[in-house]
Amino acid sequence: MSSPNLERAQLLLEQNRGSDAEEYARLAIQDDPNAALAYLYLSSALMQQNKDRDALAPAQEALSLDPDNPYTHAHIARVHYHLENWKKAEAAANQALRMYPEDSDMFGLLAYLAARKADWEKSLELAETGLSFDSDHVLCTNARANALTKLKRSDDAQDSLDYALKRDPENPYTHYQKGHVLLEGGKYDEAAKHFCEALRLAPNFEDAKEGLVEALKAKHFVYSLFLKYIFFMSRLKPGVQMGIIFGGYFAQRILSESLASAGQYGVASAVRIVYGVFAFFTWTASSLFNLLLFVHPMGRYALSERQRKVAAGVGACVAMILASLALHFSTNIEGLLYGALAFATCSLPVAAAEYATNPGKLKLLGLVIVAQCLCALGAFALYLSGDPATADGPATIAIITGVAFTWLSAFFRN
């Protein structure tokens, strides 16, 4: 028989009152320490408060008490998905489907996991399977639209979302997905309207905030080109993406060295500079254009605290690059060119801090940034003091750290 505390926790969860639901779920556990449902409600209440890491332990306790309940496995899958434990989320979702093959929630979750691997055909198949059991399922509808967009079937994606919005015009997730499709299609003003509507309906919807920020930045022509490049790369499988990145690096090396061997030193240098500027921009464009939103009447509210800090950090790096170059040309101190390169590499881990989600890895990244920037600043001061031989050491450390980071950046993102 269900306890009053358990029933109260369920009601509060349905009202999205996670903090209150947590209190009653804990009371229900005191009533019956072997009540698997009480642990599930506690985990759900913690997730409603964005305490995903805390939600894992009670979810696992529920699983140990009731291992034959497909809902328990489904909940574990959702917790792992929010924690970005992709393989564990996939395993739990598949286990839930083996026990209950008509769970549209799990098909939608697996569709998004397939999307992470850029397996768009598989993502579409999973989403449509989920919709075959529940034609109005929001998660599957949005996953289907996402896959269709990446498969260059944007019209089908928009038709699907328009139908969903007619059925449920107050759904923030569908508005968000509609905005994303429009953003990828280059309709930035319309995209911004749907992101704003999603935020009106769900003010703490972080993905919608990020979408709005991208839509506002995309109105700048240069950033719109960068965004098109990002969308192009996102359609490709991870292996192909890496092939393009490394292929571009080695292609410019071969081309510039061939030109230098032929005596075309100016052209060879131009190739290296163009590639360097492009590589720098792909890393820092988002943060640099976030700086412009500091003075935008809508943008400054859409930016998160971390986006503001990262943008300010990248802006400081760029300011030091320009200061180093200006002083080089005014004083003829050759080493300041090397110092400018050191500050340029400092901006790479700073910009990446916007996307690091693991708290432990974020702290480690912070230590890397502090150490690297101290090296660059120390080198800058030593160059100005007339001690280039000593300054080259810390400048080299900063540059090597930045280059090494580009190879290890995936570790910090996951």
CSV table of C-alpha atoms in Angstrom, one decimal:
chain,number,residue,atom,x,y,z
A,1,MET,CA,0.0,0.0,0.0
A,2,SER,CA,1.4,3.4,-1.0
A,3,SER,CA,2.3,5.7,1.9
A,4,PRO,CA,0.9,9.3,2.1
A,5,ASN,CA,4.4,10.7,1.8
A,6,LEU,CA,5.0,8.7,-1.4
A,7,GLU,CA,1.7,9.9,-2.9
A,8,ARG,CA,2.6,13.5,-1.9
A,9,ALA,CA,6.0,13.2,-3.6
A,10,GLN,CA,4.4,12.0,-6.8
A,11,LEU,CA,1.9,14.9,-6.9
A,12,LEU,CA,4.7,17.4,-6.3
A,13,LEU,CA,6.8,15.9,-9.1
A,14,GLU,CA,3.9,16.3,-11.5
A,15,GLN,CA,3.8,20.0,-10.5
A,16,ASN,CA,7.6,20.3,-11.1
A,17,ARG,CA,8.2,21.2,-7.5
A,18,GLY,CA,11.4,19.2,-7.1
A,19,SER,CA,12.6,20.7,-3.8
A,20,ASP,CA,9.3,19.9,-2.1
A,21,ALA,CA,9.1,16.5,-3.7
A,22,GLU,CA,12.6,15.6,-2.4
A,23,GLU,CA,11.5,16.2,1.2
A,24,TYR,CA,8.5,13.9,0.9
A,25,ALA,CA,10.4,11.2,-1.0
A,26,ARG,CA,13.0,11.1,1.8
A,27,LEU,CA,10.1,10.8,4.3
A,28,ALA,CA,8.7,7.9,2.2
A,29,ILE,CA,12.1,6.2,2.4
A,30,GLN,CA,12.0,6.6,6.2
A,31,ASP,CA,8.6,5.0,6.1
A,32,ASP,CA,9.8,2.0,4.1
A,33,PRO,CA,13.6,1.8,3.3
A,34,ASN,CA,12.8,-1.0,0.8
A,35,ALA,CA,10.4,1.0,-1.3
A,36,ALA,CA,12.0,1.2,-4.7
A,37,LEU,CA,9.5,3.8,-5.9
A,38,ALA,CA,10.5,6.2,-3.1
A,39,TYR,CA,14.1,6.1,-4.3
A,40,LEU,CA,12.9,6.7,-7.9
A,41,TYR,CA,10.9,9.7,-6.8
A,42,LEU,CA,13.9,11.0,-4.8
A,43,SER,CA,16.1,10.7,-7.9
A,44,SER,CA,13.5,12.4,-10.1
A,45,ALA,CA,13.2,15.2,-7.6
A,46,LEU,CA,16.9,15.8,-7.6
A,47,MET,CA,17.0,15.9,-11.4
A,48,GLN,CA,14.2,18.5,-11.4
A,49,GLN,CA,16.6,20.6,-9.3
A,50,ASN,CA,19.5,20.0,-11.8
A,51,LYS,CA,21.3,17.8,-9.2
A,52,ASP,CA,22.0,15.1,-11.7
A,53,ARG,CA,25.1,13.7,-9.9
A,54,ASP,CA,23.2,13.4,-6.7
A,55,ALA,CA,20.3,11.7,-8.6
A,56,LEU,CA,22.4,8.7,-9.6
A,57,ALA,CA,22.8,7.0,-6.2
A,58,PRO,CA,19.0,6.8,-5.4
A,59,ALA,CA,18.3,5.6,-8.9
A,60,GLN,CA,20.9,2.8,-8.5
A,61,GLU,CA,19.3,1.9,-5.1
A,62,ALA,CA,15.9,1.7,-6.8
A,63,LEU,CA,17.4,-0.6,-9.4
A,64,SER,CA,18.9,-2.9,-6.8
A,65,LEU,CA,15.5,-3.1,-5.1
A,66,ASP,CA,13.4,-3.6,-8.3
A,67,PRO,CA,15.7,-4.9,-11.1
A,68,ASP,CA,12.7,-6.2,-13.2
A,69,ASN,CA,11.0,-2.8,-13.6
A,70,PRO,CA,11.6,-1.3,-17.1
A,71,TYR,CA,10.8,2.1,-15.7
A,72,THR,CA,13.7,1.9,-13.4
A,73,HIS,CA,16.1,1.1,-16.2
A,74,ALA,CA,14.6,3.9,-18.3
A,75,HIS,CA,15.2,6.3,-15.4
A,76,ILE,CA,18.8,5.2,-15.0
A,77,ALA,CA,19.2,5.8,-18.8
A,78,ARG,CA,18.0,9.4,-18.4
A,79,VAL,CA,20.2,10.1,-15.4
A,80,HIS,CA,23.3,8.8,-17.3
A,81,TYR,CA,22.3,10.8,-20.4
A,82,HIS,CA,22.2,14.0,-18.3
A,83,LEU,CA,25.6,13.1,-16.8
A,84,GLU,CA,26.9,12.5,-20.4
A,85,ASN,CA,27.7,8.9,-19.6
A,86,TRP,CA,26.8,8.0,-23.1
A,87,LYS,CA,27.6,4.3,-23.2
A,88,LYS,CA,25.9,3.6,-19.9
A,89,ALA,CA,22.8,5.6,-21.0
A,90,GLU,CA,22.6,3.5,-24.2
A,91,ALA,CA,23.0,0.2,-22.3
A,92,ALA,CA,20.3,1.2,-19.8
A,93,ALA,CA,17.9,2.4,-22.5
A,94,ASN,CA,18.3,-0.9,-24.5
A,95,GLN,CA,17.7,-2.9,-21.4
A,96,ALA,CA,14.5,-0.9,-20.7
A,97,LEU,CA,13.3,-1.6,-24.3
A,98,ARG,CA,14.1,-5.3,-23.9
A,99,MET,CA,11.7,-5.3,-21.0
A,100,TYR,CA,9.1,-3.0,-22.5
A,101,PRO,CA,9.6,-2.7,-26.3
A,102,GLU,CA,7.1,0.2,-26.8
A,103,ASP,CA,8.7,2.9,-24.7
A,104,SER,CA,8.8,5.9,-26.9
A,105,ASP,CA,10.9,7.8,-24.4
A,106,MET,CA,13.8,5.3,-24.8
A,107,PHE,CA,13.6,5.4,-28.6
A,108,GLY,CA,13.8,9.2,-28.4
A,109,LEU,CA,16.8,9.0,-26.1
A,110,LEU,CA,18.6,6.4,-28.3
A,111,ALA,CA,17.8,8.6,-31.3
A,112,TYR,CA,19.7,11.5,-29.7
A,113,LEU,CA,22.5,9.2,-28.8
A,114,ALA,CA,22.8,8.1,-32.4
A,115,ALA,CA,22.8,11.8,-33.3
A,116,ARG,CA,25.9,12.3,-31.2
A,117,LYS,CA,27.7,9.8,-33.5
A,118,ALA,CA,26.3,11.7,-36.5
A,119,ASP,CA,24.5,8.5,-37.5
A,120,TRP,CA,21.5,10.4,-38.8
A,121,GLU,CA,19.9,7.5,-40.6
A,122,LYS,CA,19.9,5.5,-37.4
A,123,SER,CA,18.6,8.5,-35.4
A,124,LEU,CA,15.8,8.9,-37.9
A,125,GLU,CA,14.9,5.3,-37.7
A,126,LEU,CA,14.8,5.2,-33.9
A,127,ALA,CA,12.7,8.4,-33.7
A,128,GLU,CA,10.2,7.1,-36.2
A,129,THR,CA,9.9,3.8,-34.3
A,130,GLY,CA,9.1,5.7,-31.2
A,131,LEU,CA,6.5,7.8,-33.1
A,132,SER,CA,4.9,4.5,-34.3
A,133,PHE,CA,3.9,3.8,-30.7
A,134,ASP,CA,3.0,7.5,-29.8
A,135,SER,CA,2.5,9.7,-32.8
A,136,ASP,CA,2.5,12.9,-30.6
A,137,HIS,CA,5.7,12.0,-28.6
A,138,VAL,CA,7.6,15.3,-28.2
A,139,LEU,CA,11.1,13.8,-27.8
A,140,CYS,CA,10.8,11.6,-30.8
A,141,THR,CA,9.3,14.3,-32.9
A,142,ASN,CA,12.2,16.7,-32.1
A,143,ALA,CA,14.8,13.9,-32.7
A,144,ARG,CA,13.2,13.1,-36.0
A,145,ALA,CA,13.2,16.8,-37.1
A,146,ASN,CA,16.9,17.1,-36.0
A,147,ALA,CA,17.8,14.0,-38.1
A,148,LEU,CA,15.8,15.2,-41.1
A,149,THR,CA,17.6,18.6,-41.0
A,150,LYS,CA,21.0,16.9,-41.0
A,151,LEU,CA,19.9,14.8,-43.9
A,152,LYS,CA,19.0,17.9,-45.8
A,153,ARG,CA,15.3,17.3,-45.6
A,154,SER,CA,14.5,20.6,-43.8
A,155,ASP,CA,11.1,21.0,-45.3
A,156,ASP,CA,10.0,17.6,-43.9
A,157,ALA,CA,11.5,18.6,-40.5
A,158,GLN,CA,9.6,21.9,-40.5
A,159,ASP,CA,6.3,20.2,-41.5
A,160,SER,CA,6.7,17.7,-38.6
A,161,LEU,CA,7.4,20.5,-36.1
A,162,ASP,CA,4.6,22.7,-37.4
A,163,TYR,CA,2.2,19.7,-36.9
A,164,ALA,CA,3.5,19.2,-33.4
A,165,LEU,CA,3.1,22.9,-32.5
A,166,LYS,CA,-0.5,22.8,-33.8
A,167,ARG,CA,-1.2,19.9,-31.4
A,168,ASP,CA,0.7,21.5,-28.5
A,169,PRO,CA,1.6,25.2,-29.1
A,170,GLU,CA,2.9,25.6,-25.5
A,171,ASN,CA,5.6,23.0,-25.7
A,172,PRO,CA,9.0,24.7,-25.2
A,173,TYR,CA,11.1,21.8,-26.5
A,174,THR,CA,9.3,21.8,-29.8
A,175,HIS,CA,9.7,25.6,-30.1
A,176,TYR,CA,13.4,25.1,-29.4
A,177,GLN,CA,13.8,22.4,-32.1
A,178,LYS,CA,11.9,24.6,-34.6
A,179,GLY,CA,14.3,27.4,-33.8
A,180,HIS,CA,17.2,25.1,-34.3
A,181,VAL,CA,15.9,24.0,-37.8
A,182,LEU,CA,15.4,27.6,-38.8
A,183,LEU,CA,18.9,28.5,-37.5
A,184,GLU,CA,20.5,25.8,-39.6
A,185,GLY,CA,18.4,27.0,-42.5
A,186,GLY,CA,19.8,30.6,-42.2
A,187,LYS,CA,16.5,32.1,-41.0
A,188,TYR,CA,18.0,33.8,-38.0
A,189,ASP,CA,15.2,36.2,-37.0
A,190,GLU,CA,12.5,33.5,-37.1
A,191,ALA,CA,14.8,31.2,-35.2
A,192,ALA,CA,15.3,33.8,-32.5
A,193,LYS,CA,11.5,34.2,-32.1
A,194,HIS,CA,11.1,30.5,-31.4
A,195,PHE,CA,14.0,30.4,-29.0
A,196,CYS,CA,12.4,33.4,-27.2
A,197,GLU,CA,9.1,31.6,-27.1
A,198,ALA,CA,10.7,28.5,-25.6
A,199,LEU,CA,12.3,30.7,-22.9
A,200,ARG,CA,9.0,32.3,-22.2
A,201,LEU,CA,7.5,28.9,-21.6
A,202,ALA,CA,10.5,27.5,-19.7
A,203,PRO,CA,12.7,30.4,-18.4
A,204,ASN,CA,15.5,28.1,-17.3
A,205,PHE,CA,15.8,26.2,-20.6
A,206,GLU,CA,19.6,26.5,-21.1
A,207,ASP,CA,19.6,25.0,-24.6
A,208,ALA,CA,17.1,27.6,-25.8
A,209,LYS,CA,19.3,30.4,-24.3
A,210,GLU,CA,22.2,29.0,-26.2
A,211,GLY,CA,20.1,28.8,-29.4
A,212,LEU,CA,19.1,32.5,-28.9
A,213,VAL,CA,22.7,33.5,-28.5
A,214,GLU,CA,23.7,31.7,-31.7
A,215,ALA,CA,20.8,33.3,-33.6
A,216,LEU,CA,21.8,36.8,-32.5
A,217,LYS,CA,25.4,36.2,-33.4
A,218,ALA,CA,24.5,34.8,-36.7
A,219,LYS,CA,23.2,38.2,-37.9
A,220,HIS,CA,26.9,39.1,-38.3
A,221,PHE,CA,28.0,38.0,-41.7
A,222,VAL,CA,31.4,36.6,-40.6
A,223,TYR,CA,29.9,34.6,-37.8
A,224,SER,CA,27.1,33.3,-40.1
A,225,LEU,CA,29.9,31.8,-42.3
A,226,PHE,CA,31.5,30.2,-39.3
A,227,LEU,CA,28.1,28.8,-38.2
A,228,LYS,CA,27.6,27.3,-41.7
A,229,TYR,CA,31.0,25.6,-41.3
A,230,ILE,CA,30.0,24.2,-37.9
A,231,PHE,CA,26.7,22.9,-39.2
A,232,PHE,CA,28.5,21.3,-42.2
A,233,MET,CA,30.9,19.5,-39.9
A,234,SER,CA,28.1,18.4,-37.5
A,235,ARG,CA,26.5,16.4,-40.3
A,236,LEU,CA,29.7,14.3,-40.7
A,237,LYS,CA,30.7,11.3,-38.6
A,238,PRO,CA,33.4,11.9,-36.0
A,239,GLY,CA,36.0,10.0,-38.0
A,240,VAL,CA,35.4,12.1,-41.1
A,241,GLN,CA,35.5,15.3,-39.1
A,242,MET,CA,38.9,14.4,-37.7
A,243,GLY,CA,40.1,13.5,-41.3
A,244,ILE,CA,39.1,16.9,-42.5
A,245,ILE,CA,40.8,18.7,-39.6
A,246,PHE,CA,44.1,16.7,-39.8
A,247,GLY,CA,43.9,16.7,-43.6
A,248,GLY,CA,43.7,20.5,-43.7
A,249,TYR,CA,46.6,20.8,-41.3
A,250,PHE,CA,48.9,18.5,-43.3
A,251,ALA,CA,47.7,20.0,-46.6
A,252,GLN,CA,48.8,23.5,-45.6
A,253,ARG,CA,52.1,22.1,-44.3
A,254,ILE,CA,52.9,20.4,-47.6
A,255,LEU,CA,51.7,23.3,-49.7
A,256,SER,CA,53.6,26.0,-47.7
A,257,GLU,CA,56.8,23.9,-47.6
A,258,SER,CA,56.6,23.2,-51.4
A,259,LEU,CA,56.2,26.9,-52.0
A,260,ALA,CA,59.1,27.7,-49.8
A,261,SER,CA,61.3,25.1,-51.5
A,262,ALA,CA,60.4,26.8,-54.8
A,263,GLY,CA,61.5,30.2,-53.5
A,264,GLN,CA,58.0,31.5,-53.0
A,265,TYR,CA,58.6,32.5,-49.4
A,266,GLY,CA,56.0,35.3,-49.3
A,267,VAL,CA,53.2,33.0,-50.7
A,268,ALA,CA,54.3,30.2,-48.3
A,269,SER,CA,54.0,32.6,-45.3
A,270,ALA,CA,50.6,33.8,-46.5
A,271,VAL,CA,49.4,30.2,-46.6
A,272,ARG,CA,50.5,29.6,-43.1
A,273,ILE,CA,49.0,32.9,-41.9
A,274,VAL,CA,45.6,32.2,-43.5
A,275,TYR,CA,45.5,28.7,-42.1
A,276,GLY,CA,46.5,30.0,-38.6
A,277,VAL,CA,43.9,32.7,-38.6
A,278,PHE,CA,41.2,30.2,-39.8
A,279,ALA,CA,42.3,27.7,-37.0
A,280,PHE,CA,42.3,30.4,-34.4
A,281,PHE,CA,38.9,31.7,-35.5
A,282,THR,CA,37.3,28.2,-35.4
A,283,TRP,CA,38.4,27.9,-31.8
A,284,THR,CA,37.5,31.4,-30.6
A,285,ALA,CA,34.7,32.7,-32.9
A,286,SER,CA,31.9,31.9,-30.5
A,287,SER,CA,33.5,33.6,-27.5
A,288,LEU,CA,34.6,36.6,-29.6
A,289,PHE,CA,31.2,37.3,-30.9
A,290,ASN,CA,29.7,36.8,-27.4
A,291,LEU,CA,31.6,39.9,-26.6
A,292,LEU,CA,29.5,41.8,-29.0
A,293,LEU,CA,26.4,40.6,-27.2
A,294,PHE,CA,27.5,42.4,-24.0
A,295,VAL,CA,26.0,45.5,-25.4
A,296,HIS,CA,23.0,43.9,-27.1
A,297,PRO,CA,19.7,44.6,-25.4
A,298,MET,CA,18.6,41.0,-25.7
A,299,GLY,CA,21.9,39.2,-25.9
A,300,ARG,CA,23.3,40.3,-22.5
A,301,TYR,CA,20.4,38.5,-20.8
A,302,ALA,CA,20.7,35.4,-22.9
A,303,LEU,CA,24.4,34.9,-22.2
A,304,SER,CA,25.1,32.6,-19.2
A,305,GLU,CA,27.6,33.6,-16.5
A,306,ARG,CA,30.2,31.2,-17.9
A,307,GLN,CA,29.8,32.5,-21.4
A,308,ARG,CA,30.4,36.0,-20.1
A,309,LYS,CA,33.5,35.0,-18.2
A,310,VAL,CA,34.9,33.0,-21.2
A,311,ALA,CA,34.2,35.8,-23.6
A,312,ALA,CA,36.0,38.2,-21.3
A,313,GLY,CA,38.9,35.8,-21.1
A,314,VAL,CA,39.2,35.4,-24.8
A,315,GLY,CA,38.8,39.1,-25.3
A,316,ALA,CA,41.7,39.7,-22.8
A,317,CYS,CA,43.9,37.3,-24.8
A,318,VAL,CA,43.1,39.1,-28.0
A,319,ALA,CA,43.9,42.4,-26.4
A,320,MET,CA,47.3,41.1,-25.3
A,321,ILE,CA,47.9,39.8,-28.9
A,322,LEU,CA,47.2,43.2,-30.3
A,323,ALA,CA,49.3,44.9,-27.6
A,324,SER,CA,52.2,42.6,-28.3
A,325,LEU,CA,52.0,43.3,-32.1
A,326,ALA,CA,51.6,47.0,-31.5
A,327,LEU,CA,54.7,47.1,-29.3
A,328,HIS,CA,56.7,45.0,-31.7
A,329,PHE,CA,56.1,47.4,-34.6
A,330,SER,CA,56.8,50.5,-32.4
A,331,THR,CA,59.8,49.1,-30.6
A,332,ASN,CA,61.2,46.5,-33.0
A,333,ILE,CA,61.5,44.0,-30.2
A,334,GLU,CA,61.5,40.8,-32.3
A,335,GLY,CA,60.5,38.5,-29.4
A,336,LEU,CA,57.1,40.2,-29.0
A,337,LEU,CA,56.0,38.4,-32.1
A,338,TYR,CA,56.6,35.1,-30.3
A,339,GLY,CA,54.8,36.6,-27.3
A,340,ALA,CA,51.8,37.4,-29.5
A,341,LEU,CA,51.7,33.7,-30.5
A,342,ALA,CA,51.9,32.7,-26.9
A,343,PHE,CA,48.8,34.8,-26.1
A,344,ALA,CA,47.0,33.4,-29.2
A,345,THR,CA,47.5,29.8,-27.9
A,346,CYS,CA,46.3,30.9,-24.4
A,347,SER,CA,42.9,31.7,-26.0
A,348,LEU,CA,42.4,28.1,-27.0
A,349,PRO,CA,41.8,26.5,-23.6
A,350,VAL,CA,40.1,29.6,-22.4
A,351,ALA,CA,37.5,29.4,-25.2
A,352,ALA,CA,37.1,25.6,-24.6
A,353,ALA,CA,36.1,26.3,-21.0
A,354,GLU,CA,32.6,27.3,-22.3
A,355,TYR,CA,31.9,23.7,-23.2
A,356,ALA,CA,33.5,21.7,-20.4
A,357,THR,CA,30.8,20.1,-18.2
A,358,ASN,CA,32.6,17.7,-15.9
A,359,PRO,CA,33.4,19.7,-12.7
A,360,GLY,CA,36.7,17.9,-12.0
A,361,LYS,CA,37.9,18.4,-15.6
A,362,LEU,CA,36.8,22.0,-15.5
A,363,LYS,CA,39.0,22.6,-12.4
A,364,LEU,CA,41.9,20.9,-14.2
A,365,LEU,CA,41.3,23.1,-17.3
A,366,GLY,CA,41.3,26.1,-15.0
A,367,LEU,CA,44.7,25.2,-13.7
A,368,VAL,CA,46.0,24.8,-17.2
A,369,ILE,CA,44.7,28.2,-18.2
A,370,VAL,CA,46.2,29.9,-15.2
A,371,ALA,CA,49.6,28.3,-15.7
A,372,GLN,CA,49.6,29.0,-19.4
A,373,CYS,CA,48.6,32.6,-19.0
A,374,LEU,CA,51.2,33.2,-16.3
A,375,CYS,CA,53.8,31.9,-18.7
A,376,ALA,CA,52.6,34.2,-21.5
A,377,LEU,CA,52.5,37.3,-19.2
A,378,GLY,CA,55.9,36.5,-17.8
A,379,ALA,CA,57.4,36.2,-21.3
A,380,PHE,CA,55.7,39.5,-22.3
A,381,ALA,CA,57.3,41.3,-19.3
A,382,LEU,CA,60.7,39.8,-19.9
A,383,TYR,CA,60.6,40.8,-23.6
A,384,LEU,CA,59.8,44.4,-22.6
A,385,SER,CA,62.6,44.3,-20.0
A,386,GLY,CA,65.2,43.4,-22.7
A,387,ASP,CA,65.8,39.8,-21.7
A,388,PRO,CA,64.7,37.8,-24.7
A,389,ALA,CA,66.8,34.8,-23.9
A,390,THR,CA,65.0,34.2,-20.7
A,391,ALA,CA,61.6,35.2,-22.1
A,392,ASP,CA,61.7,32.5,-24.8
A,393,GLY,CA,61.4,29.8,-22.2
A,394,PRO,CA,58.0,30.6,-20.7
A,395,ALA,CA,56.7,31.7,-24.1
A,396,THR,CA,57.6,28.3,-25.5
A,397,ILE,CA,55.9,26.6,-22.6
A,398,ALA,CA,52.7,28.6,-23.2
A,399,ILE,CA,52.7,27.7,-27.0
A,400,ILE,CA,53.4,24.0,-26.4
A,401,THR,CA,50.6,23.9,-23.8
A,402,GLY,CA,48.2,25.5,-26.3
A,403,VAL,CA,49.2,23.1,-29.2
A,404,ALA,CA,49.0,20.1,-26.9
A,405,PHE,CA,45.5,21.2,-25.7
A,406,THR,CA,44.2,21.1,-29.3
A,407,TRP,CA,45.0,17.4,-29.3
A,408,LEU,CA,43.5,16.8,-25.8
A,409,SER,CA,40.5,19.0,-26.0
A,410,ALA,CA,38.0,16.1,-26.4
A,411,PHE,CA,39.1,14.9,-22.9
A,412,PHE,CA,37.9,18.1,-21.4
A,413,ARG,CA,34.6,18.3,-23.3
A,414,ASN,CA,33.4,14.8,-22.3
